CSV table of C-alpha atoms in Angstrom, one decimal:
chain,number,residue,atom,x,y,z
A,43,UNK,CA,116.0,102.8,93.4
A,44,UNK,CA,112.2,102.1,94.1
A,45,UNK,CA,109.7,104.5,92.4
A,46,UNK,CA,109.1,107.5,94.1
A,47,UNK,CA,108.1,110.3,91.9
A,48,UNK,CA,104.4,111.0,90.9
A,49,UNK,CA,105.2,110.7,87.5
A,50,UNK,CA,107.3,107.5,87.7
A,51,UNK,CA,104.4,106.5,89.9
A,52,UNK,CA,101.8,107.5,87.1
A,53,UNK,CA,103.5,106.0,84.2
A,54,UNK,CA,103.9,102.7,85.9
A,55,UNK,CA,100.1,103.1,86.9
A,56,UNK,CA,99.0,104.3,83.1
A,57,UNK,CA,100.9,101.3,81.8
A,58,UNK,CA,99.5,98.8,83.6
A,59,UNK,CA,96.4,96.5,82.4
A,60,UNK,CA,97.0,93.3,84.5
A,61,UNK,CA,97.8,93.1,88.2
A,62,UNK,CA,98.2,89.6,90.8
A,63,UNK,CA,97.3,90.9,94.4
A,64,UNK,CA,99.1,88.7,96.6
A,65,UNK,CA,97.3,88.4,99.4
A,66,UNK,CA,93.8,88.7,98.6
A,67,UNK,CA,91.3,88.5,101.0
A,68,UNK,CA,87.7,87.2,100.6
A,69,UNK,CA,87.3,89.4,104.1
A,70,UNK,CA,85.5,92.5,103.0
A,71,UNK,CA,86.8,94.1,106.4
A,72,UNK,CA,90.5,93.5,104.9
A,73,UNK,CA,92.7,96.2,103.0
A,74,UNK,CA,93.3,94.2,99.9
A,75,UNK,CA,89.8,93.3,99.4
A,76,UNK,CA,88.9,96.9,99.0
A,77,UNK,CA,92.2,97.7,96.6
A,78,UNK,CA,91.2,95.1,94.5
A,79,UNK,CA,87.3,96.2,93.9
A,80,UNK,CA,89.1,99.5,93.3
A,81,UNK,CA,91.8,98.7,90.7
A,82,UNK,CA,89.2,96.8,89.2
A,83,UNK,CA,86.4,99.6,89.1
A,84,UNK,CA,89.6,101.5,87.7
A,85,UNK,CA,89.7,99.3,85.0
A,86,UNK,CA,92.4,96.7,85.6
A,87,UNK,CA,92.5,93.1,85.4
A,88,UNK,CA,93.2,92.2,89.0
A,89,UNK,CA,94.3,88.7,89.5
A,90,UNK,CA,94.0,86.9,93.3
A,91,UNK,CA,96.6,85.2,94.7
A,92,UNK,CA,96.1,83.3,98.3
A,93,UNK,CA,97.1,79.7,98.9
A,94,UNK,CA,94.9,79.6,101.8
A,95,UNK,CA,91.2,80.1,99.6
A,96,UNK,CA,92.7,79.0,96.6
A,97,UNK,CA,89.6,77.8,94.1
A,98,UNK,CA,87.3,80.4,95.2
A,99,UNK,CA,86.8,83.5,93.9
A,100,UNK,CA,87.0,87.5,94.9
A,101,UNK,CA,85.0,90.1,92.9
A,102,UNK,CA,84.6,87.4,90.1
A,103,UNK,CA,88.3,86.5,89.4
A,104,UNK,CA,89.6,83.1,90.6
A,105,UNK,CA,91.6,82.9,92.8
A,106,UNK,CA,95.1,81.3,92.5
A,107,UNK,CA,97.2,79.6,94.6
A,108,UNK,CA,100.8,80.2,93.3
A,109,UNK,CA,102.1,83.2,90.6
A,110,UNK,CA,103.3,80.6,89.1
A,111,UNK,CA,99.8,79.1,88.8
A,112,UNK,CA,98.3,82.1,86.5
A,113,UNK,CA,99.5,81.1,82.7
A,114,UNK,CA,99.0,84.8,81.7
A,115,UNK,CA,101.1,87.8,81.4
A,116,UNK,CA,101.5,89.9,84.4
A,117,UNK,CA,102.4,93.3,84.2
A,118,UNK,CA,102.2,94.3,88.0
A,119,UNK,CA,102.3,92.2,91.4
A,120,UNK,CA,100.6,93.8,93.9
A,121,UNK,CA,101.9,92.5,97.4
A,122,UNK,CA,99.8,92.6,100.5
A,123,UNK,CA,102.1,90.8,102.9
A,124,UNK,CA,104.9,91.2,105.7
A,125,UNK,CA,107.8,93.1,104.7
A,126,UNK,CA,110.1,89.6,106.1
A,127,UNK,CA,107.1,87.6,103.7
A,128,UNK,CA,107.5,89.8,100.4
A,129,UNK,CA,110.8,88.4,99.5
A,130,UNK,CA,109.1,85.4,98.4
A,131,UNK,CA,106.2,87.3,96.5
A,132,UNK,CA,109.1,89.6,95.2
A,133,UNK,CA,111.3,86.2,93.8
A,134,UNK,CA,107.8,84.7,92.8
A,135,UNK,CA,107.3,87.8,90.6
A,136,UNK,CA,110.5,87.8,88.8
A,137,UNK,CA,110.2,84.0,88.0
A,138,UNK,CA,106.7,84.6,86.6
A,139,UNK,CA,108.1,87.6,84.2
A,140,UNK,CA,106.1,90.5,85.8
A,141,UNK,CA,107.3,94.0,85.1
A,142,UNK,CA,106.3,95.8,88.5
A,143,UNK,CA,106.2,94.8,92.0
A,144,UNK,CA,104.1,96.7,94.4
A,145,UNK,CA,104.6,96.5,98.1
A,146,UNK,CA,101.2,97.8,100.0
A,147,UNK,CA,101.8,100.3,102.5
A,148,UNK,CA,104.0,99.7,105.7
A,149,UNK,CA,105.5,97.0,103.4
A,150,UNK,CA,109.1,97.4,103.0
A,151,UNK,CA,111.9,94.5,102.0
A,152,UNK,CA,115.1,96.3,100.8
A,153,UNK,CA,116.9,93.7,99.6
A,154,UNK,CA,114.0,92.0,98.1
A,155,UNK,CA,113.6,95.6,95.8
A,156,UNK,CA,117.4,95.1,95.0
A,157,UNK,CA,116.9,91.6,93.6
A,158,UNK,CA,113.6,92.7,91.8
A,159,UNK,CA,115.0,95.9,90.3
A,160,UNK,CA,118.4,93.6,89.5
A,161,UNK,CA,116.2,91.4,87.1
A,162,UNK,CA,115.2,94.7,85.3
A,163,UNK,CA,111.8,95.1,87.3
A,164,UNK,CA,110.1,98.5,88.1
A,165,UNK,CA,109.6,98.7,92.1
A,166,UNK,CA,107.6,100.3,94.5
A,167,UNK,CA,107.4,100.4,98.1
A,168,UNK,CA,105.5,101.3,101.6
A,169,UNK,CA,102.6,103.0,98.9
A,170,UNK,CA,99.0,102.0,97.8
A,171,UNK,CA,97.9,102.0,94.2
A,172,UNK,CA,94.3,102.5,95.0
A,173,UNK,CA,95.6,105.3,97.1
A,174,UNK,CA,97.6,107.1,94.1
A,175,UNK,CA,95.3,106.6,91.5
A,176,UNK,CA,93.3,108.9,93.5
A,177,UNK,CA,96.1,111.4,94.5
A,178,UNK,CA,97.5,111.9,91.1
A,179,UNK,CA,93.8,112.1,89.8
A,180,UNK,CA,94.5,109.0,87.0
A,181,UNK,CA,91.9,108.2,84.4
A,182,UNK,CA,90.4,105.1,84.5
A,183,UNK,CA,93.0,102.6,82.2
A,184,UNK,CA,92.2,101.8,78.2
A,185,UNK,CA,90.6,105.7,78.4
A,186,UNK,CA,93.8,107.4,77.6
């Protein structure tokens, strides 16, 4: 079952030091480019992901094409794309040994969850991180 408890929500939050966001934007009128600035400000290491600006870079991270692509360990994948597209970003995850997958808000892929919490990942769905750091009022990681 996805994560749906504030403290399940927390720990998995409190835990994390390295997120992917796929789907970065380099739009600053787009959702994940503000989540990112914010995880960041929040003290994570927020990886891009975006086939499509691949090379460049958001907030001062690189950005990748591929999961696959990274070479370092990833504790959360943050997905900002379709419900019907995060199966793919859900399957990348697993392959690239992350321990969370996130699925942004209005995002919701059932059987993509199963398959993620089947290979012993952590899951959350239709939520925003940058959203619930606020609501359950987390410090900033590393301070703890």
């Amino acid at each position: 079952m996805p994560l749906t408890q504030a403290q399940d929500i927390a720990d998995l939050l409190n835990e994390t030091r390295t997120i992917a966001l796929v789907g970065i934007s380099d739009r600053p009128d787009r959702p994940s480019y503000g989540v990112m600035k914010t995880l960041q400000d929040h003290g994570y290491r927020v990886l891009p992901v975006n086939p499509q600006i691949a090379g460049e870079h958001v907030h001062g991270e690189f950005v990748w094409a591929r999961l696959s692509d990274i070479g370092v360990p990833i504790d959360m994948v943050d997905i900002f794309r379709r419900s019907e597209a995060a199966g793919e970003a859900v399957d990348d995850a697993i392959a690239a040994g992350a321990k969370a997958v996130w699925m942004q808000l209005a995002v919701v892929n059932e059987a993509a969850a199963a398959r993620a919490e089947a290979a012993g990942l952590k899951v959350v769905m239709d939520r925003c991180p940058a959203i619930e750091i606020r609501r359950l009022q987390l410090e900033p990681v590393g301070s703890q």
